[in-house]
Backbone as JSON Lines, residues from 0, in Angstrom:
{"i":0,"aa":"N","n":[12.78,-6.92,12.71],"ca":[12.55,-6.91,11.44],"c":[11.79,-8.38,10.9]}
{"i":1,"aa":"F","n":[10.98,-8.21,9.95],"ca":[10.03,-9.37,9.57],"c":[10.84,-10.53,9.45]}
{"i":2,"aa":"R","n":[11.9,-10.52,8.64],"ca":[12.53,-11.63,8.47],"c":[13.09,-12.57,9.65]}
{"i":3,"aa":"T","n":[13.69,-11.67,10.56],"ca":[14.19,-12.33,11.93],"c":[13.24,-12.94,12.66]}
{"i":4,"aa":"A","n":[11.88,-12.13,12.76],"ca":[10.72,-12.56,13.5],"c":[10.22,-13.76,12.79]}
{"i":5,"aa":"M","n":[10.2,-13.95,11.41],"ca":[9.89,-15.33,10.76],"c":[10.62,-16.5,11.05]}
{"i":6,"aa":"K","n":[12.09,-16.25,11.23],"ca":[13.11,-17.51,11.54],"c":[12.81,-17.94,13.02]}
{"i":7,"aa":"R","n":[12.59,-16.91,14.1],"ca":[12.2,-17.3,15.21],"c":[11.22,-18.15,15.6]}
{"i":8,"aa":"R","n":[10.29,-17.92,14.85],"ca":[8.68,-18.39,15.21],"c":[8.46,-20.1,14.8]}
{"i":9,"aa":"T","n":[9.45,-20.44,13.93],"ca":[9.32,-21.82,13.43],"c":[10.58,-22.32,13.0]}
{"i":10,"aa":"T","n":[10.59,-23.64,12.75],"ca":[11.68,-24.35,12.14],"c":[11.13,-24.9,10.92]}
{"i":11,"aa":"R","n":[9.82,-25.03,11.05],"ca":[9.18,-25.7,9.64],"c":[9.14,-24.68,8.62]}
{"i":12,"aa":"H","n":[8.59,-24.94,7.49],"ca":[8.37,-24.03,6.26],"c":[7.18,-22.91,6.75]}
{"i":13,"aa":"P","n":[7.7,-21.83,7.34],"ca":[6.61,-20.6,7.71],"c":[5.65,-20.59,6.62]}
{"i":14,"aa":"R","n":[4.22,-20.41,7.51],"ca":[3.18,-19.99,6.47],"c":[3.11,-18.7,6.45]}
{"i":15,"aa":"V","n":[2.96,-17.87,5.31],"ca":[3.02,-16.32,5.14],"c":[1.69,-16.12,4.24]}
{"i":16,"aa":"A","n":[0.72,-15.47,4.82],"ca":[-0.36,-14.96,4.14],"c":[-0.16,-13.78,3.38]}
{"i":17,"aa":"L","n":[-0.35,-13.64,2.29],"ca":[-0.47,-12.55,1.34],"c":[-1.74,-12.07,1.03]}
{"i":18,"aa":"Q","n":[-2.31,-10.86,1.12],"ca":[-3.61,-10.39,0.64],"c":[-3.25,-9.01,-0.15]}
{"i":19,"aa":"I","n":[-2.94,-9.02,-0.94],"ca":[-2.46,-7.89,-1.89],"c":[-3.24,-7.66,-3.02]}
{"i":20,"aa":"E","n":[-3.57,-6.36,-3.35],"ca":[-4.36,-5.88,-4.64],"c":[-3.79,-6.48,-5.79]}
{"i":21,"aa":"K","n":[-4.49,-7.38,-6.66],"ca":[-3.81,-7.76,-7.69],"c":[-4.43,-7.25,-8.96]}
{"i":22,"aa":"N","n":[-5.35,-6.39,-9.01],"ca":[-5.77,-5.91,-10.14],"c":[-4.99,-4.67,-10.45]}
{"i":23,"aa":"R","n":[-4.02,-4.09,-9.73],"ca":[-3.32,-2.82,-10.56],"c":[-2.01,-3.24,-10.44]}
{"i":24,"aa":"A","n":[-1.05,-2.78,-11.36],"ca":[0.36,-3.18,-11.62],"c":[1.39,-2.95,-10.31]}
{"i":25,"aa":"H","n":[0.69,-1.99,-9.31],"ca":[1.66,-1.81,-8.05],"c":[1.43,-3.08,-7.42]}
{"i":26,"aa":"G","n":[0.49,-3.75,-7.1],"ca":[0.2,-5.0,-6.33],"c":[0.67,-6.26,-7.02]}
{"i":27,"aa":"R","n":[0.47,-6.3,-8.31],"ca":[1.18,-7.38,-9.16],"c":[2.84,-7.52,-8.99]}
{"i":28,"aa":"A","n":[3.24,-6.16,-8.96],"ca":[4.74,-6.17,-8.86],"c":[4.94,-6.3,-7.52]}
{"i":29,"aa":"L","n":[4.33,-6.22,-6.64],"ca":[4.73,-6.42,-5.09],"c":[4.67,-8.01,-4.8]}
{"i":30,"aa":"L","n":[3.58,-8.66,-5.63],"ca":[3.58,-10.07,-5.15],"c":[4.63,-10.72,-6.06]}
{"i":31,"aa":"E","n":[5.21,-10.35,-7.04],"ca":[6.22,-10.61,-7.74],"c":[7.43,-10.59,-7.08]}
{"i":32,"aa":"G","n":[7.82,-9.48,-6.42],"ca":[8.73,-9.24,-5.64],"c":[9.08,-10.28,-4.42]}
{"i":33,"aa":"I","n":[7.75,-10.23,-3.78],"ca":[7.49,-11.19,-2.59],"c":[7.94,-12.71,-2.98]}
{"i":34,"aa":"A","n":[7.54,-13.28,-4.29],"ca":[7.77,-14.38,-4.54],"c":[9.21,-14.78,-5.11]}
{"i":35,"aa":"D","n":[9.59,-13.65,-5.87],"ca":[11.23,-13.67,-5.97],"c":[12.11,-13.75,-4.74]}
{"i":36,"aa":"Y","n":[11.93,-13.05,-3.77],"ca":[12.38,-12.97,-2.55],"c":[12.3,-14.39,-1.75]}
{"i":37,"aa":"A","n":[11.15,-15.04,-1.89],"ca":[10.88,-16.17,-1.4],"c":[11.54,-17.36,-1.91]}
{"i":38,"aa":"L","n":[11.25,-17.26,-3.25],"ca":[12.3,-18.41,-3.92],"c":[13.84,-18.25,-3.68]}
{"i":39,"aa":"E","n":[14.38,-17.03,-3.55],"ca":[15.68,-16.95,-3.71],"c":[16.33,-17.06,-2.05]}
{"i":40,"aa":"H","n":[15.43,-16.69,-1.13],"ca":[16.26,-16.46,0.24],"c":[15.18,-17.32,1.46]}
{"i":41,"aa":"T","n":[14.28,-17.89,1.34],"ca":[13.68,-18.34,2.33],"c":[13.0,-19.6,1.91]}
{"i":42,"aa":"D","n":[12.43,-20.51,2.8],"ca":[11.42,-21.68,2.51],"c":[10.25,-21.2,2.97]}
{"i":43,"aa":"W","n":[9.71,-19.81,2.65],"ca":[8.27,-19.5,3.25],"c":[7.34,-20.3,2.24]}
{"i":44,"aa":"R","n":[5.92,-20.52,2.64],"ca":[5.07,-21.21,2.19],"c":[3.93,-19.83,2.0]}
{"i":45,"aa":"L","n":[3.92,-19.43,0.77],"ca":[3.0,-18.07,0.56],"c":[1.84,-18.49,0.2]}
{"i":46,"aa":"E","n":[0.72,-18.01,0.87],"ca":[-0.6,-18.41,0.55],"c":[-1.45,-17.02,0.26]}
{"i":47,"aa":"L","n":[-2.17,-16.98,-0.72],"ca":[-2.99,-15.74,-1.03],"c":[-4.26,-15.95,-0.33]}
{"i":48,"aa":"I","n":[-4.73,-14.87,0.16],"ca":[-5.98,-15.03,1.07],"c":[-7.01,-14.04,0.79]}
{"i":49,"aa":"D","n":[-8.47,-14.25,1.04],"ca":[-9.34,-13.05,0.75],"c":[-9.06,-12.13,2.03]}
{"i":50,"aa":"P","n":[-9.52,-10.92,1.81],"ca":[-9.68,-9.73,2.91],"c":[-10.47,-10.11,4.1]}
{"i":51,"aa":"E","n":[-11.65,-10.75,3.85],"ca":[-12.47,-11.06,4.88],"c":[-11.64,-11.92,6.05]}
{"i":52,"aa":"L","n":[-10.8,-13.0,5.61],"ca":[-10.1,-13.67,6.46],"c":[-9.19,-13.13,7.59]}
{"i":53,"aa":"L","n":[-8.93,-11.53,6.9],"ca":[-7.98,-11.0,8.05],"c":[-8.67,-10.45,9.22]}
{"i":54,"aa":"Q","n":[-10.21,-10.66,9.17],"ca":[-10.78,-10.19,10.26],"c":[-11.08,-11.23,11.26]}
{"i":55,"aa":"D","n":[-10.97,-12.35,11.1],"ca":[-10.94,-13.53,11.82],"c":[-9.62,-13.99,12.55]}
{"i":56,"aa":"A","n":[-9.8,-13.66,13.89],"ca":[-8.62,-13.84,14.6],"c":[-8.12,-15.39,14.56]}
{"i":57,"aa":"S","n":[-8.85,-16.18,14.69],"ca":[-8.6,-17.8,14.72],"c":[-7.72,-18.16,13.46]}
{"i":58,"aa":"A","n":[-8.28,-17.68,12.26],"ca":[-7.89,-17.63,10.93],"c":[-6.26,-17.07,10.72]}
{"i":59,"aa":"V","n":[-6.4,-15.99,11.27],"ca":[-4.92,-15.15,11.38],"c":[-3.97,-16.1,12.02]}
{"i":60,"aa":"R","n":[-4.43,-16.63,13.19],"ca":[-3.39,-17.21,13.93],"c":[-2.96,-18.35,13.59]}
{"i":61,"aa":"K","n":[-3.45,-19.01,12.06],"ca":[-2.85,-20.1,11.57],"c":[-1.58,-19.57,10.77]}
{"i":62,"aa":"F","n":[-1.36,-18.52,10.49],"ca":[-0.08,-18.1,9.8],"c":[0.77,-17.63,10.78]}
{"i":63,"aa":"D","n":[2.23,-17.83,10.26],"ca":[3.41,-17.31,10.88],"c":[3.8,-16.12,10.78]}
{"i":64,"aa":"G","n":[3.2,-15.34,9.75],"ca":[3.52,-13.85,9.36],"c":[2.57,-13.68,8.17]}
{"i":65,"aa":"L","n":[2.27,-12.23,8.03],"ca":[1.17,-11.87,6.95],"c":[1.95,-10.64,6.29]}
{"i":66,"aa":"I","n":[1.74,-10.46,5.06],"ca":[1.9,-9.46,4.32],"c":[0.65,-9.02,3.61]}
{"i":67,"aa":"V","n":[-0.06,-7.85,3.92],"ca":[-1.26,-7.78,3.83],"c":[-1.73,-6.27,3.6]}
{"i":68,"aa":"R","n":[-3.01,-6.11,2.85],"ca":[-3.36,-4.52,2.63],"c":[-4.34,-4.31,3.58]}
{"i":69,"aa":"V","n":[-4.17,-3.56,4.65],"ca":[-4.88,-3.2,5.85],"c":[-5.9,-2.11,5.41]}
{"i":70,"aa":"M","n":[-7.11,-2.27,5.22],"ca":[-8.32,-1.22,4.69],"c":[-8.81,-0.6,5.91]}
{"i":71,"aa":"D","n":[-8.74,-1.07,7.11],"ca":[-9.75,-0.27,8.29],"c":[-9.06,-0.65,9.51]}
{"i":72,"aa":"D","n":[-9.42,0.01,10.7],"ca":[-9.1,-0.16,11.63],"c":[-9.3,-1.58,12.41]}
{"i":73,"aa":"A","n":[-10.44,-1.97,12.22],"ca":[-11.05,-3.2,12.8],"c":[-10.14,-4.51,12.42]}
{"i":74,"aa":"T","n":[-9.55,-4.4,11.1],"ca":[-8.76,-5.34,10.58],"c":[-7.21,-5.26,11.07]}
{"i":75,"aa":"A","n":[-6.69,-3.97,11.21],"ca":[-5.37,-3.42,11.96],"c":[-5.62,-4.0,13.35]}
{"i":76,"aa":"D","n":[-6.66,-3.73,14.17],"ca":[-6.89,-4.5,15.53],"c":[-6.52,-6.05,15.67]}
{"i":77,"aa":"V","n":[-7.31,-6.55,14.64],"ca":[-7.05,-8.03,14.69],"c":[-5.66,-8.69,14.4]}
{"i":78,"aa":"L","n":[-4.8,-8.03,13.61],"ca":[-3.49,-8.38,13.46],"c":[-2.58,-7.83,14.4]}
{"i":79,"aa":"R","n":[-2.88,-6.74,15.07],"ca":[-1.94,-6.35,16.03],"c":[-2.04,-7.2,17.25]}
{"i":80,"aa":"K","n":[-3.33,-7.54,17.55],"ca":[-3.73,-8.54,18.76],"c":[-2.9,-9.89,18.35]}
{"i":81,"aa":"S","n":[-2.99,-10.25,17.19],"ca":[-2.42,-11.65,17.0],"c":[-0.84,-11.95,17.28]}
{"i":82,"aa":"R","n":[-0.31,-10.62,17.5],"ca":[1.18,-10.77,17.87],"c":[1.85,-11.29,16.95]}
{"i":83,"aa":"K","n":[1.74,-11.5,15.76],"ca":[2.24,-12.28,14.46],"c":[3.03,-10.98,13.76]}
{"i":84,"aa":"P","n":[3.99,-11.44,12.82],"ca":[4.85,-10.45,12.34],"c":[3.79,-9.85,11.07]}
{"i":85,"aa":"V","n":[3.75,-8.63,11.0],"ca":[2.54,-8.32,9.8],"c":[3.3,-6.92,9.18]}
{"i":86,"aa":"I","n":[3.27,-6.8,7.82],"ca":[3.56,-5.89,7.06],"c":[2.33,-5.34,6.46]}
{"i":87,"aa":"D","n":[1.96,-3.99,6.58],"ca":[0.82,-3.55,5.91],"c":[1.19,-2.86,4.59]}
{"i":88,"aa":"T","n":[0.94,-3.46,3.41],"ca":[1.18,-3.09,2.09],"c":[0.36,-1.62,1.87]}
{"i":89,"aa":"Y","n":[-0.64,-1.39,2.55],"ca":[-1.35,-0.28,2.0],"c":[-1.14,1.24,2.64]}
{"i":90,"aa":"G","n":[-0.6,1.08,4.14],"ca":[-0.29,2.41,4.75],"c":[-1.16,3.45,4.96]}
{"i":91,"aa":"R","n":[-2.54,3.21,4.95],"ca":[-3.31,4.29,4.83],"c":[-3.48,5.27,5.66]}
{"i":92,"aa":"R","n":[-2.86,5.02,7.12],"ca":[-2.87,6.25,8.04],"c":[-1.24,6.5,8.19]}
{"i":93,"aa":"D","n":[-1.2,7.74,8.57],"ca":[0.44,8.29,8.96],"c":[0.51,7.76,10.11]}
{"i":94,"aa":"D","n":[-0.47,7.65,11.35],"ca":[-0.11,6.94,12.67],"c":[-0.57,5.3,12.71]}
{"i":95,"aa":"N","n":[0.19,4.77,11.5],"ca":[-0.06,3.27,11.22],"c":[0.19,2.45,12.53]}
{"i":96,"aa":"P","n":[-0.3,1.63,13.19],"ca":[0.27,0.89,14.33],"c":[0.92,-0.44,13.74]}
{"i":97,"aa":"L","n":[0.89,-0.53,12.57],"ca":[1.59,-1.7,11.98],"c":[2.88,-1.07,10.97]}
{"i":98,"aa":"P","n":[3.92,-2.11,11.04],"ca":[4.93,-1.82,10.01],"c":[4.13,-1.57,8.42]}
{"i":99,"aa":"S","n":[4.74,-0.84,7.95],"ca":[3.91,-0.62,6.35],"c":[5.16,-0.37,5.19]}
{"i":100,"aa":"I","n":[4.76,-0.57,4.11],"ca":[5.07,-0.22,2.82],"c":[4.62,1.28,2.39]}
{"i":101,"aa":"R","n":[5.44,2.24,2.33],"ca":[4.92,3.46,2.12],"c":[5.82,3.86,0.91]}
{"i":102,"aa":"L","n":[5.01,4.65,-0.41],"ca":[5.65,5.1,-1.45],"c":[5.89,6.69,-1.02]}
{"i":103,"aa":"D","n":[6.98,6.98,-1.69],"ca":[7.21,8.7,-1.46],"c":[6.21,9.28,-2.3]}
{"i":104,"aa":"D","n":[5.32,9.76,-1.57],"ca":[4.4,10.76,-2.52],"c":[4.83,11.98,-2.92]}
{"i":105,"aa":"A","n":[5.71,12.67,-2.34],"ca":[6.33,13.97,-2.88],"c":[7.19,13.47,-3.97]}
{"i":106,"aa":"A","n":[7.66,12.25,-4.14],"ca":[8.41,12.02,-5.26],"c":[7.82,11.76,-6.2]}
{"i":107,"aa":"I","n":[6.61,10.97,-6.27],"ca":[5.83,10.62,-7.27],"c":[5.19,12.1,-7.83]}
{"i":108,"aa":"A","n":[4.82,12.91,-6.91],"ca":[4.21,14.02,-7.6],"c":[5.13,14.87,-8.4]}
{"i":109,"aa":"K","n":[6.31,14.74,-7.92],"ca":[7.51,15.52,-8.75],"c":[7.77,14.92,-9.91]}
{"i":110,"aa":"V","n":[7.7,13.74,-9.97],"ca":[8.05,13.03,-11.44],"c":[7.09,13.1,-12.39]}
{"i":111,"aa":"A","n":[5.7,13.22,-11.72],"ca":[4.52,13.4,-12.72],"c":[4.49,14.98,-12.93]}
{"i":112,"aa":"F","n":[4.81,15.98,-12.15],"ca":[4.92,17.6,-12.61],"c":[6.06,17.6,-13.52]}
{"i":113,"aa":"E","n":[7.18,17.24,-13.26],"ca":[8.41,17.35,-14.43],"c":[7.99,16.74,-15.72]}
{"i":114,"aa":"C","n":[7.31,15.79,-15.63],"ca":[6.91,15.08,-17.12],"c":[6.03,15.9,-17.86]}
{"i":115,"aa":"F","n":[5.05,16.64,-17.25],"ca":[4.21,17.49,-17.88],"c":[5.04,18.83,-18.12]}
{"i":116,"aa":"E","n":[6.02,19.1,-17.37],"ca":[6.6,20.58,-17.58],"c":[7.53,20.26,-18.93]}
{"i":117,"aa":"E","n":[7.9,19.18,-18.91],"ca":[8.91,18.77,-19.98],"c":[8.25,18.99,-21.27]}
{"i":118,"aa":"H","n":[6.71,18.57,-21.23],"ca":[6.13,18.74,-22.31],"c":[5.16,20.31,-22.66]}
{"i":119,"aa":"H","n":[5.81,21.04,-21.9],"ca":[5.32,22.53,-21.93],"c":[4.04,22.52,-21.35]}
{"i":120,"aa":"Y","n":[3.3,21.82,-20.5],"ca":[2.06,21.88,-19.91],"c":[2.03,23.34,-18.97]}
{"i":121,"aa":"H","n":[1.31,24.27,-18.82],"ca":[1.48,25.43,-17.76],"c":[0.18,25.47,-16.94]}
{"i":122,"aa":"S","n":[-1.0,24.63,-17.37],"ca":[-2.15,24.94,-16.62],"c":[-2.48,23.09,-16.21]}
{"i":123,"aa":"F","n":[-2.72,22.88,-14.89],"ca":[-3.03,21.49,-14.72],"c":[-4.16,21.38,-13.75]}
{"i":124,"aa":"A","n":[-4.7,20.25,-13.84],"ca":[-5.94,19.79,-12.98],"c":[-5.63,18.47,-12.29]}
{"i":125,"aa":"Y","n":[-5.54,18.34,-10.92],"ca":[-5.35,17.2,-10.24],"c":[-6.71,16.55,-9.62]}
{"i":126,"aa":"C","n":[-6.74,15.21,-10.35],"ca":[-7.78,14.47,-10.0],"c":[-7.53,13.36,-8.93]}
{"i":127,"aa":"G","n":[-7.89,13.65,-7.6],"ca":[-7.6,12.46,-6.77],"c":[-8.58,11.78,-6.1]}
{"i":128,"aa":"F","n":[-8.17,11.21,-4.78],"ca":[-9.35,10.61,-4.41],"c":[-9.37,11.7,-2.83]}
{"i":129,"aa":"P","n":[-10.15,12.31,-2.69],"ca":[-10.45,13.29,-1.36],"c":[-10.6,12.6,-0.08]}
{"i":130,"aa":"G","n":[-9.61,12.66,0.91],"ca":[-9.57,12.12,1.98],"c":[-8.76,10.74,2.07]}
{"i":131,"aa":"V","n":[-8.12,10.51,0.96],"ca":[-7.18,9.21,0.93],"c":[-5.98,9.64,1.05]}
{"i":132,"aa":"R","n":[-5.22,9.15,2.34],"ca":[-3.98,9.6,2.76],"c":[-3.06,10.21,1.25]}
{"i":133,"aa":"F","n":[-2.74,8.89,0.76],"ca":[-1.72,8.88,-0.38],"c":[-2.17,9.99,-1.75]}
{"i":134,"aa":"S","n":[-3.33,9.93,-1.63],"ca":[-3.68,11.01,-2.83],"c":[-3.88,12.44,-2.42]}
{"i":135,"aa":"D","n":[-4.08,12.61,-1.13],"ca":[-4.07,14.33,-0.44],"c":[-2.64,14.33,-0.39]}
{"i":136,"aa":"A","n":[-1.65,13.66,0.08],"ca":[-0.32,14.02,-0.02],"c":[0.22,14.3,-1.45]}
{"i":137,"aa":"R","n":[0.0,13.46,-2.47],"ca":[0.42,13.46,-3.88],"c":[-0.11,15.01,-4.27]}
{"i":138,"aa":"G","n":[-1.5,15.51,-4.22],"ca":[-2.12,16.41,-4.46],"c":[-1.42,17.63,-3.82]}
{"i":139,"aa":"K","n":[-1.23,17.67,-2.59],"ca":[-0.59,18.7,-2.11],"c":[0.57,18.88,-2.54]}
{"i":140,"aa":"A","n":[1.52,18.05,-2.7],"ca":[2.76,18.14,-3.14],"c":[2.83,18.64,-4.81]}
{"i":141,"aa":"F","n":[1.86,18.18,-5.61],"ca":[1.48,18.54,-7.1],"c":[1.49,19.85,-6.93]}
{"i":142,"aa":"K","n":[0.42,20.34,-5.99],"ca":[0.01,21.94,-5.95],"c":[1.29,22.73,-5.73]}
{"i":143,"aa":"A","n":[2.02,22.52,-4.61],"ca":[3.18,23.2,-4.35],"c":[4.19,23.29,-5.35]}
{"i":144,"aa":"L","n":[4.36,22.24,-6.34],"ca":[5.33,22.43,-7.39],"c":[4.85,23.24,-8.52]}
{"i":145,"aa":"A","n":[3.33,23.25,-8.82],"ca":[2.63,24.1,-9.57],"c":[2.85,25.3,-9.4]}
{"i":146,"aa":"E","n":[2.45,25.62,-8.03],"ca":[2.5,27.04,-7.58],"c":[3.86,27.64,-7.62]}
{"i":147,"aa":"E","n":[4.92,26.9,-7.36],"ca":[6.06,27.51,-7.4],"c":[6.64,27.8,-8.76]}
{"i":148,"aa":"S","n":[6.36,27.09,-9.77],"ca":[6.44,27.28,-11.24],"c":[5.64,28.19,-11.69]}
{"i":149,"aa":"G","n":[4.57,28.97,-11.15],"ca":[3.61,29.75,-11.55],"c":[2.57,29.37,-12.39]}
{"i":150,"aa":"A","n":[2.45,28.04,-12.58],"ca":[1.26,27.29,-13.27],"c":[0.22,27.39,-12.52]}
{"i":151,"aa":"A","n":[-1.02,27.49,-13.42],"ca":[-2.31,27.41,-12.75],"c":[-2.73,25.75,-12.49]}
{"i":152,"aa":"I","n":[-3.4,25.66,-11.29],"ca":[-3.81,24.32,-11.06],"c":[-5.26,24.58,-10.35]}
{"i":153,"aa":"S","n":[-6.07,23.24,-10.44],"ca":[-7.25,23.25,-10.03],"c":[-7.28,21.61,-9.58]}
{"i":154,"aa":"F","n":[-8.25,21.49,-8.59],"ca":[-8.35,20.12,-8.19],"c":[-9.57,19.61,-8.72]}
{"i":155,"aa":"V","n":[-9.72,18.37,-8.93],"ca":[-11.22,17.93,-9.54],"c":[-11.45,16.63,-8.6]}
{"i":156,"aa":"T","n":[-12.68,16.37,-8.32],"ca":[-13.01,14.94,-7.86],"c":[-13.76,14.29,-8.65]}
{"i":157,"aa":"G","n":[-14.23,13.06,-8.3],"ca":[-14.9,12.18,-9.79],"c":[-16.05,11.64,-8.47]}
{"i":158,"aa":"E","n":[-16.37,12.49,-7.33],"ca":[-17.2,12.11,-6.53],"c":[-18.83,11.59,-7.14]}
{"i":159,"aa":"E","n":[-19.13,12.39,-7.98],"ca":[-20.48,11.79,-8.47],"c":[-20.35,10.86,-9.68]}
{"i":160,"aa":"R","n":[-20.61,9.68,-9.73],"ca":[-20.29,8.94,-10.73],"c":[-20.38,9.52,-12.3]}
{"i":161,"aa":"G","n":[-19.33,9.26,-12.93],"ca":[-18.97,9.76,-14.23],"c":[-18.97,11.04,-14.43]}
{"i":162,"aa":"Q","n":[-18.81,11.97,-13.28],"ca":[-18.93,13.16,-13.64],"c":[-17.62,13.81,-12.65]}
{"i":163,"aa":"L","n":[-17.1,14.68,-13.28],"ca":[-15.93,15.28,-12.5],"c":[-16.23,16.8,-12.11]}
{"i":164,"aa":"K","n":[-15.85,17.27,-10.89],"ca":[-16.24,18.35,-10.47],"c":[-15.31,19.22,-9.68]}
{"i":165,"aa":"A","n":[-15.25,20.43,-10.24],"ca":[-13.83,21.13,-9.47],"c":[-14.13,21.4,-8.41]}
{"i":166,"aa":"V","n":[-13.24,21.47,-7.53],"ca":[-13.2,21.96,-6.24],"c":[-12.11,23.11,-6.04]}
């Protein structure tokens, strides 16, 4: 586990790199939770880093552990080869080689569907990000719930700037 690995690595204050999306509520809440944990339970030294730093093996080696958003395979390779404790906060792939934080996409779809259903909606459009793991999983779960209830559903993409297109 990440905490045990961090204790084994050093007797000084461990340097933990954080690269987490800060412009959305989910990322900000994740940062707040990590900071709260670090204040109460550890002597971690947290450092916010830019995503580009994750592709530099020598820069990654300076940290004792990393809690980061892994956006591509090249970054995952650098992190895996570093042999440092890493947690991926994005979890973009089902076969992720790194430990990751994953949300329950089916539960998210269920909460959304139930909210609409409570307000007596019977026709739905799902607007997601085609080809993005979490969006496809949520869309699939939402579609199953809609079809199970007999509701109409269509999928919409925003591939063309400013325009929605039914698929």
